[in-house]
Amino acid sequence: MIRVQVPATTANLGPGFDCLGMALQLYNTVEMQRISSGLHIEAHGEGSRDIARNEKNIVYQAAMRLFEQAGKTPEGLKIKLTNNIPIARGLGSSAAAIIGGLIAANTLIGGDLSHKEILALATTLEGHPDNVAPALLGGIVVSVPVDGDIKYMKINPPPGLKAIMAIPDFFIMTKRAREILPQQVSLQDTVFNLGRLALLLTALSQGDFNMLSTAMEDRIHQPYRSNLVPGLKKVLAAARLAGARGVCISGAGPSLLALADNNFESIAQAMKDTFKQNGVHARSLILEPGPIGATTLELK
Ligand code: HSE
């Protein structure tokens, strides 16, 4: 039996749309085992009522893609999921499912595919690499698809940095949050994001938190998504007022992210309170960046 632990991730970090993400110390576990026939799926924890127990399950589908690519499909499969990552909230639950399924399946057949091949396959399944790359590799990862391959660079999270997440009690499907984005953006907005992304990567590499408030601004996706999250601007402003260094929507939302090196509890409370004033019930998590990605255990 194989057990894989996969971290949650927050994508974009503001200006890094579809190319930047950070792993968080909040994990889902995938256990996978060959059985003589059929498919048996068990799911526990976050959102377990909404998780498919059949061929539509994302972990199963990812595993099958890998078995097919390797030409080694088992007769039957047992999968047990233990989830801590909230579903469809912008914390990389689908990336964790895909990476968990791929790594478990790969380990089960003896490791035929390399990490590089797994990352490419995961990106095809997810559509973009920004969550799957840190879920696999840990840390802060910049990743770009190049001719079917994924080129990436990893930055170790600066010491002292924490991610405060305010997680509303409603879903946003990433597909919908992408459909509302424009197909074209102006040169002005492109330049706005380029400069901030460069600042952000440099600031994170050097552990310079003073730069984060400017460096996490975005004009490519966040303005278009603000209508999907009631109170977004006010919650982000409240987080900054309470001491957050930088703020943004986490992935495609609806969770909002504040990066901070202090005042964690008061930032979390301010975000929850402001959400509440805007009619949204939200919970909060104070999370450490996850320096390592998916890890595997082989159990007898
Ligand atoms: N970069 C993606 C987006 C992350 O913002 O749509 C969500 O999966």
mmCIF file of C-alpha atoms and ligand atoms in Angstrom:
data_model
loop_
_atom_site.group_PDB
_atom_site.id
_atom_site.type_symbol
_atom_site.label_atom_id
_atom_site.label_comp_id
_atom_site.label_asym_id
_atom_site.label_seq_id
_atom_site.Cartn_x
_atom_site.Cartn_y
_atom_site.Cartn_z
ATOM 1 C CA MET A 1 0.000 0.000 0.000
ATOM 2 C CA ILE A 2 1.196 3.465 -0.891
ATOM 3 C CA ARG A 3 0.507 6.582 1.145
ATOM 4 C CA VAL A 4 1.137 10.025 -0.321
ATOM 5 C CA GLN A 5 0.860 13.302 1.545
ATOM 6 C CA VAL A 6 0.276 16.385 -0.631
ATOM 7 C CA PRO A 7 0.269 20.036 0.479
ATOM 8 C CA ALA A 8 -2.328 22.719 -0.188
ATOM 9 C CA THR A 9 -1.140 25.511 -2.453
ATOM 10 C CA THR A 10 -1.963 29.131 -3.098
ATOM 11 C CA ALA A 11 -1.579 30.190 -6.719
ATOM 12 C CA ASN A 12 -0.835 33.546 -8.362
ATOM 13 C CA LEU A 13 0.214 35.361 -5.132
ATOM 14 C CA GLY A 14 -1.201 38.439 -6.864
ATOM 15 C CA PRO A 15 0.604 39.186 -10.133
ATOM 16 C CA GLY A 16 1.886 35.663 -10.942
ATOM 17 C CA PHE A 17 -1.230 34.524 -12.786
ATOM 18 C CA ASP A 18 -0.889 30.895 -13.899
ATOM 19 C CA CYS A 19 2.875 30.785 -13.214
ATOM 20 C CA LEU A 20 3.495 31.256 -9.457
ATOM 21 C CA GLY A 21 2.378 29.292 -6.412
ATOM 22 C CA MET A 22 3.361 28.421 -2.858
ATOM 23 C CA ALA A 23 2.894 25.197 -0.910
ATOM 24 C CA LEU A 24 1.257 25.426 2.536
ATOM 25 C CA GLN A 25 1.503 23.186 5.579
ATOM 26 C CA LEU A 26 -2.002 21.757 5.220
ATOM 27 C CA TYR A 27 -2.209 18.292 3.736
ATOM 28 C CA ASN A 28 -4.370 15.719 2.009
ATOM 29 C CA THR A 29 -3.444 12.059 2.179
ATOM 30 C CA VAL A 30 -3.990 9.543 -0.613
ATOM 31 C CA GLU A 31 -3.657 5.839 0.111
ATOM 32 C CA MET A 32 -3.684 3.489 -2.851
ATOM 33 C CA GLN A 33 -3.610 -0.253 -3.116
ATOM 34 C CA ARG A 34 -4.007 -2.830 -5.881
ATOM 35 C CA ILE A 35 -7.009 -5.138 -5.460
ATOM 36 C CA SER A 36 -8.091 -8.103 -7.580
ATOM 37 C CA SER A 37 -10.952 -6.272 -9.316
ATOM 38 C CA GLY A 38 -13.147 -3.162 -9.329
ATOM 39 C CA LEU A 39 -12.822 0.265 -7.756
ATOM 40 C CA HIS A 40 -13.285 1.030 -4.091
ATOM 41 C CA ILE A 41 -13.015 4.646 -2.918
ATOM 42 C CA GLU A 42 -13.262 5.873 0.668
ATOM 43 C CA ALA A 43 -13.168 9.600 1.496
ATOM 44 C CA HIS A 44 -12.880 11.292 4.874
ATOM 45 C CA GLY A 45 -12.490 14.882 6.081
ATOM 46 C CA GLU A 46 -12.973 18.140 4.170
ATOM 47 C CA GLY A 47 -15.836 18.037 1.708
ATOM 48 C CA SER A 48 -16.009 14.245 1.855
ATOM 49 C CA ARG A 49 -19.748 14.282 1.061
ATOM 50 C CA ASP A 50 -19.021 15.952 -2.284
ATOM 51 C CA ILE A 51 -16.229 13.633 -3.356
ATOM 52 C CA ALA A 52 -17.047 11.172 -6.146
ATOM 53 C CA ARG A 53 -16.637 7.511 -5.158
ATOM 54 C CA ASN A 54 -16.660 6.331 -8.776
ATOM 55 C CA GLU A 55 -14.727 6.734 -12.041
ATOM 56 C CA LYS A 56 -15.311 10.505 -11.865
ATOM 57 C CA ASN A 57 -12.997 10.838 -8.847
ATOM 58 C CA ILE A 58 -10.053 13.133 -9.694
ATOM 59 C CA VAL A 59 -7.461 11.058 -7.806
ATOM 60 C CA TYR A 60 -8.649 7.934 -9.649
ATOM 61 C CA GLN A 61 -8.664 9.674 -13.041
ATOM 62 C CA ALA A 62 -5.133 11.001 -12.527
ATOM 63 C CA ALA A 63 -3.913 7.556 -11.452
ATOM 64 C CA MET A 64 -5.518 5.930 -14.522
ATOM 65 C CA ARG A 65 -3.836 8.440 -16.845
ATOM 66 C CA LEU A 66 -0.481 7.493 -15.379
ATOM 67 C CA PHE A 67 -1.165 3.732 -15.557
ATOM 68 C CA GLU A 68 -2.192 4.153 -19.208
ATOM 69 C CA GLN A 69 0.901 6.201 -20.041
ATOM 70 C CA ALA A 70 3.098 3.556 -18.399
ATOM 71 C CA GLY A 71 1.128 0.681 -19.984
ATOM 72 C CA LYS A 72 0.525 -0.906 -16.559
ATOM 73 C CA THR A 73 -3.131 -0.746 -15.524
ATOM 74 C CA PRO A 74 -4.003 -2.802 -12.422
ATOM 75 C CA GLU A 75 -7.099 -5.058 -12.372
ATOM 76 C CA GLY A 76 -8.584 -3.245 -9.409
ATOM 77 C CA LEU A 77 -7.839 -0.302 -7.168
ATOM 78 C CA LYS A 78 -8.596 0.728 -3.623
ATOM 79 C CA ILE A 79 -8.227 4.406 -2.761
ATOM 80 C CA LYS A 80 -8.589 6.027 0.632
ATOM 81 C CA LEU A 81 -8.627 9.830 0.838
ATOM 82 C CA THR A 82 -8.145 11.800 4.025
ATOM 83 C CA ASN A 83 -8.596 15.474 3.244
ATOM 84 C CA ASN A 84 -7.741 18.652 5.127
ATOM 85 C CA ILE A 85 -7.717 21.027 2.155
ATOM 86 C CA PRO A 86 -11.050 22.840 1.678
ATOM 87 C CA ILE A 87 -12.588 22.017 -1.708
ATOM 88 C CA ALA A 88 -13.027 24.604 -4.483
ATOM 89 C CA ARG A 89 -11.911 27.508 -2.279
ATOM 90 C CA GLY A 90 -8.656 28.495 -4.009
ATOM 91 C CA LEU A 91 -6.325 26.307 -1.930
ATOM 92 C CA GLY A 92 -5.315 23.832 -4.609
ATOM 93 C CA SER A 93 -7.562 20.905 -3.688
ATOM 94 C CA SER A 94 -7.759 19.662 -7.282
ATOM 95 C CA ALA A 95 -3.987 20.037 -7.760
ATOM 96 C CA ALA A 96 -3.459 18.024 -4.555
ATOM 97 C CA ALA A 97 -5.831 15.338 -5.846
ATOM 98 C CA ILE A 98 -4.052 15.163 -9.205
ATOM 99 C CA ILE A 99 -0.547 15.078 -7.706
ATOM 100 C CA GLY A 100 -1.671 12.570 -5.039
ATOM 101 C CA GLY A 101 -3.188 10.289 -7.683
ATOM 102 C CA LEU A 102 -0.172 10.511 -9.996
ATOM 103 C CA ILE A 103 2.481 9.979 -7.311
ATOM 104 C CA ALA A 104 0.601 7.114 -5.652
ATOM 105 C CA ALA A 105 0.032 5.400 -9.008
ATOM 106 C CA ASN A 106 3.636 5.917 -10.078
ATOM 107 C CA THR A 107 4.980 4.490 -6.829
ATOM 108 C CA LEU A 108 2.584 1.533 -7.101
ATOM 109 C CA ILE A 109 4.038 0.526 -10.492
ATOM 110 C CA GLY A 110 7.643 1.000 -9.409
ATOM 111 C CA GLY A 111 8.338 4.621 -10.369
ATOM 112 C CA ASP A 112 8.319 4.460 -14.185
ATOM 113 C CA LEU A 113 7.714 8.172 -14.651
ATOM 114 C CA SER A 114 10.163 10.893 -13.583
ATOM 115 C CA HIS A 115 9.139 13.935 -11.511
ATOM 116 C CA LYS A 116 9.456 15.957 -14.711
ATOM 117 C CA GLU A 117 7.019 13.702 -16.559
ATOM 118 C CA ILE A 118 4.619 13.749 -13.604
ATOM 119 C CA LEU A 119 4.679 17.541 -13.540
ATOM 120 C CA ALA A 120 3.954 17.708 -17.280
ATOM 121 C CA LEU A 121 1.102 15.210 -16.943
ATOM 122 C CA ALA A 122 -0.323 17.039 -13.914
ATOM 123 C CA THR A 123 -0.231 20.331 -15.830
ATOM 124 C CA THR A 124 -2.137 18.771 -18.727
ATOM 125 C CA LEU A 125 -4.784 17.487 -16.315
ATOM 126 C CA GLU A 126 -5.056 20.761 -14.347
ATOM 127 C CA GLY A 127 -4.636 23.153 -17.299
ATOM 128 C CA HIS A 128 -1.922 25.305 -15.700
ATOM 129 C CA PRO A 129 1.164 24.491 -13.606
ATOM 130 C CA ASP A 130 0.954 27.072 -10.791
ATOM 131 C CA ASN A 131 -0.738 24.836 -8.177
ATOM 132 C CA VAL A 132 0.534 21.416 -9.249
ATOM 133 C CA ALA A 133 4.198 22.518 -9.300
ATOM 134 C CA PRO A 134 4.398 23.573 -5.616
ATOM 135 C CA ALA A 135 2.119 20.664 -4.627
ATOM 136 C CA LEU A 136 4.742 18.353 -6.127
ATOM 137 C CA LEU A 137 7.917 20.249 -5.273
ATOM 138 C CA GLY A 138 7.093 22.336 -2.188
ATOM 139 C CA GLY A 139 8.205 25.913 -1.530
ATOM 140 C CA ILE A 140 7.463 28.822 -3.823
ATOM 141 C CA VAL A 141 7.619 27.746 -7.449
ATOM 142 C CA VAL A 142 7.644 29.697 -10.709
ATOM 143 C CA SER A 143 6.655 27.374 -13.528
ATOM 144 C CA VAL A 144 6.062 27.759 -17.250
ATOM 145 C CA PRO A 145 5.045 25.234 -19.913
ATOM 146 C CA VAL A 146 7.574 25.035 -22.781
ATOM 147 C CA ASP A 147 6.936 22.612 -25.652
ATOM 148 C CA GLY A 148 5.121 20.083 -23.481
ATOM 149 C CA ASP A 149 7.724 20.348 -20.737
ATOM 150 C CA ILE A 150 7.484 22.443 -17.546
ATOM 151 C CA LYS A 151 10.421 24.695 -16.738
ATOM 152 C CA TYR A 152 10.513 25.784 -13.126
ATOM 153 C CA MET A 153 12.554 27.514 -10.445
ATOM 154 C CA LYS A 154 11.963 27.090 -6.744
ATOM 155 C CA ILE A 155 12.425 29.724 -4.038
ATOM 156 C CA ASN A 156 12.604 28.673 -0.408
ATOM 157 C CA PRO A 157 9.947 30.529 1.591
ATOM 158 C CA PRO A 158 11.550 33.329 3.637
ATOM 159 C CA PRO A 159 11.730 32.574 7.392
ATOM 160 C CA GLY A 160 8.979 34.169 9.464
ATOM 161 C CA LEU A 161 6.464 34.446 6.635
ATOM 162 C CA LYS A 162 2.973 33.038 7.235
ATOM 163 C CA ALA A 163 -0.122 32.797 5.091
ATOM 164 C CA ILE A 164 -3.414 33.829 6.661
ATOM 165 C CA MET A 165 -6.356 32.463 4.721
ATOM 166 C CA ALA A 166 -9.915 33.682 5.088
ATOM 167 C CA ILE A 167 -12.027 30.909 3.603
ATOM 168 C CA PRO A 168 -15.663 31.739 2.760
ATOM 169 C CA ASP A 169 -18.277 29.022 3.098
ATOM 170 C CA PHE A 170 -19.169 29.081 -0.613
ATOM 171 C CA PHE A 171 -17.476 27.498 -3.640
ATOM 172 C CA ILE A 172 -16.084 29.048 -6.768
ATOM 173 C CA MET A 173 -15.463 26.648 -9.612
ATOM 174 C CA THR A 174 -12.141 27.577 -11.233
ATOM 175 C CA LYS A 175 -13.700 27.119 -14.678
ATOM 176 C CA ARG A 176 -16.193 29.891 -13.993
ATOM 177 C CA ALA A 177 -13.532 32.153 -12.431
ATOM 178 C CA ARG A 178 -11.508 31.768 -15.638
ATOM 179 C CA GLU A 179 -14.394 32.269 -18.047
ATOM 180 C CA ILE A 180 -14.961 35.790 -16.751
ATOM 181 C CA LEU A 181 -11.385 36.881 -17.535
ATOM 182 C CA PRO A 182 -10.738 38.907 -20.682
ATOM 183 C CA GLN A 183 -8.897 37.171 -23.518
ATOM 184 C CA GLN A 184 -6.742 40.235 -24.027
ATOM 185 C CA VAL A 185 -5.207 42.723 -21.603
ATOM 186 C CA SER A 186 -3.692 46.130 -22.283
ATOM 187 C CA LEU A 187 0.019 46.800 -22.558
ATOM 188 C CA GLN A 188 -0.362 49.087 -19.549
ATOM 189 C CA ASP A 189 -1.801 46.308 -17.356
ATOM 190 C CA THR A 190 0.810 43.851 -18.626
ATOM 191 C CA VAL A 191 3.606 46.225 -17.636
ATOM 192 C CA PHE A 192 1.896 46.784 -14.266
ATOM 193 C CA ASN A 193 1.979 43.031 -13.569
ATOM 194 C CA LEU A 194 5.460 42.400 -14.982
ATOM 195 C CA GLY A 195 7.069 44.921 -12.661
ATOM 196 C CA ARG A 196 5.190 43.660 -9.633
ATOM 197 C CA LEU A 197 5.958 40.009 -10.345
ATOM 198 C CA ALA A 198 9.653 40.841 -10.683
ATOM 199 C CA LEU A 199 9.506 42.787 -7.409
ATOM 200 C CA LEU A 200 7.634 39.952 -5.699
ATOM 201 C CA LEU A 201 10.117 37.237 -6.687
ATOM 202 C CA THR A 202 13.061 39.390 -5.666
ATOM 203 C CA ALA A 203 11.402 40.351 -2.362
ATOM 204 C CA LEU A 204 10.565 36.714 -1.551
ATOM 205 C CA SER A 205 14.102 35.570 -2.435
ATOM 206 C CA GLN A 206 15.605 38.222 -0.212
ATOM 207 C CA GLY A 207 13.011 38.013 2.574
ATOM 208 C CA ASP A 208 12.137 41.696 2.146
ATOM 209 C CA PHE A 209 8.574 41.942 3.437
ATOM 210 C CA ASN A 210 8.360 45.739 2.997
ATOM 211 C CA MET A 211 7.938 45.305 -0.729
ATOM 212 C CA LEU A 212 5.031 42.841 -0.544
ATOM 213 C CA SER A 213 2.161 45.327 -0.436
ATOM 214 C CA THR A 214 3.070 46.769 -3.846
ATOM 215 C CA ALA A 215 4.484 43.516 -5.190
ATOM 216 C CA MET A 216 1.254 41.554 -4.655
ATOM 217 C CA GLU A 217 -0.944 43.918 -6.664
ATOM 218 C CA ASP A 218 -2.531 42.548 -9.813
ATOM 219 C CA ARG A 219 -4.460 43.826 -12.821
ATOM 220 C CA ILE A 220 -4.786 40.654 -14.874
ATOM 221 C CA HIS A 221 -7.280 38.540 -12.927
ATOM 222 C CA GLN A 222 -8.168 39.953 -9.504
ATOM 223 C CA PRO A 223 -10.167 43.019 -10.631
ATOM 224 C CA TYR A 224 -12.369 40.782 -12.810
ATOM 225 C CA ARG A 225 -12.933 38.299 -9.999
ATOM 226 C CA SER A 226 -13.789 40.799 -7.306
ATOM 227 C CA ASN A 227 -17.518 40.542 -8.128
ATOM 228 C CA LEU A 228 -17.413 36.830 -7.304
ATOM 229 C CA VAL A 229 -16.319 37.478 -3.716
ATOM 230 C CA PRO A 230 -18.564 39.903 -1.776
ATOM 231 C CA GLY A 231 -16.487 42.353 0.248
ATOM 232 C CA LEU A 232 -13.174 41.357 -1.391
ATOM 233 C CA LYS A 233 -11.656 44.833 -1.414
ATOM 234 C CA LYS A 234 -12.812 45.595 2.127
ATOM 235 C CA VAL A 235 -11.490 42.304 3.528
ATOM 236 C CA LEU A 236 -8.100 42.868 1.882
ATOM 237 C CA ALA A 237 -7.988 46.442 3.204
ATOM 238 C CA ALA A 238 -8.870 45.229 6.708
ATOM 239 C CA ALA A 239 -6.078 42.651 6.568
ATOM 240 C CA ARG A 240 -3.561 45.336 5.630
ATOM 241 C CA LEU A 241 -4.792 47.622 8.361
ATOM 242 C CA ALA A 242 -4.348 44.771 10.859
ATOM 243 C CA GLY A 243 -0.718 44.355 9.812
ATOM 244 C CA ALA A 244 -0.627 42.149 6.690
ATOM 245 C CA ARG A 245 2.392 42.797 4.463
ATOM 246 C CA GLY A 246 0.650 41.852 1.228
ATOM 247 C CA VAL A 247 -2.826 40.658 0.250
ATOM 248 C CA CYS A 248 -4.563 39.036 -2.705
ATOM 249 C CA ILE A 249 -7.188 36.539 -3.790
ATOM 250 C CA SER A 250 -5.893 32.972 -3.331
ATOM 251 C CA GLY A 251 -5.832 31.219 -6.708
ATOM 252 C CA ALA A 252 -9.207 31.622 -8.377
ATOM 253 C CA GLY A 253 -10.855 32.336 -4.991
ATOM 254 C CA PRO A 254 -13.004 32.676 -3.060
ATOM 255 C CA SER A 255 -10.405 32.481 -0.238
ATOM 256 C CA LEU A 256 -8.409 35.623 0.414
ATOM 257 C CA LEU A 257 -4.739 35.496 1.347
ATOM 258 C CA ALA A 258 -2.731 37.795 3.578
ATOM 259 C CA LEU A 259 1.022 37.329 3.924
ATOM 260 C CA ALA A 260 2.437 38.499 7.219
ATOM 261 C CA ASP A 261 5.335 38.145 9.636
ATOM 262 C CA ASN A 262 3.370 39.294 12.706
ATOM 263 C CA ASN A 263 -0.156 40.018 14.035
ATOM 264 C CA PHE A 264 -1.422 36.720 12.591
ATOM 265 C CA GLU A 265 -4.440 36.326 14.898
ATOM 266 C CA SER A 266 -5.612 39.915 14.544
ATOM 267 C CA ILE A 267 -5.296 39.776 10.746
ATOM 268 C CA ALA A 268 -7.338 36.555 10.670
ATOM 269 C CA GLN A 269 -10.002 38.087 12.916
ATOM 270 C CA ALA A 270 -10.170 41.318 10.902
ATOM 271 C CA MET A 271 -10.639 39.337 7.684
ATOM 272 C CA LYS A 272 -13.394 37.148 9.157
ATOM 273 C CA ASP A 273 -15.179 40.133 10.729
ATOM 274 C CA THR A 274 -15.084 42.122 7.499
ATOM 275 C CA PHE A 275 -16.376 39.171 5.515
ATOM 276 C CA LYS A 276 -19.208 38.898 8.032
ATOM 277 C CA GLN A 277 -20.070 42.591 7.613
ATOM 278 C CA ASN A 278 -20.428 41.805 3.918
ATOM 279 C CA GLY A 279 -22.751 38.884 4.490
ATOM 280 C CA VAL A 280 -20.158 36.126 4.083
ATOM 281 C CA HIS A 281 -19.471 33.503 6.698
ATOM 282 C CA ALA A 282 -15.755 32.676 6.593
ATOM 283 C CA ARG A 283 -13.297 30.697 8.675
ATOM 284 C CA SER A 284 -9.601 31.393 8.862
ATOM 285 C CA LEU A 285 -6.398 29.388 8.866
ATOM 286 C CA ILE A 286 -2.933 30.617 9.787
ATOM 287 C CA LEU A 287 -0.581 28.474 7.730
ATOM 288 C CA GLU A 288 3.156 28.108 7.405
ATOM 289 C CA PRO A 289 4.609 27.834 3.917
ATOM 290 C CA GLY A 290 5.370 24.191 3.077
ATOM 291 C CA PRO A 291 9.045 23.831 2.166
ATOM 292 C CA ILE A 292 8.609 20.274 0.870
ATOM 293 C CA GLY A 293 6.098 18.944 -1.619
ATOM 294 C CA ALA A 294 4.387 15.582 -2.003
ATOM 295 C CA THR A 295 5.946 12.834 0.103
ATOM 296 C CA THR A 296 5.484 9.087 -0.270
ATOM 297 C CA LEU A 297 5.421 6.233 2.191
ATOM 298 C CA GLU A 298 5.274 2.593 1.178
ATOM 299 C CA LEU A 299 3.364 0.585 3.775
ATOM 300 C CA LYS A 300 3.286 -3.189 4.009
HETATM 301 N N1 HSE B 1 -3.913 30.429 -11.850
HETATM 302 C C1 HSE B 1 -5.188 29.802 -11.669
HETATM 303 C C2 HSE B 1 -6.281 30.847 -11.763
HETATM 304 C C3 HSE B 1 -5.217 29.149 -10.322
HETATM 305 O O1 HSE B 1 -6.112 31.906 -11.170
HETATM 306 O O2 HSE B 1 -7.281 30.619 -12.445
HETATM 307 C C4 HSE B 1 -6.528 28.500 -10.007
HETATM 308 O O3 HSE B 1 -6.462 27.138 -10.178
#
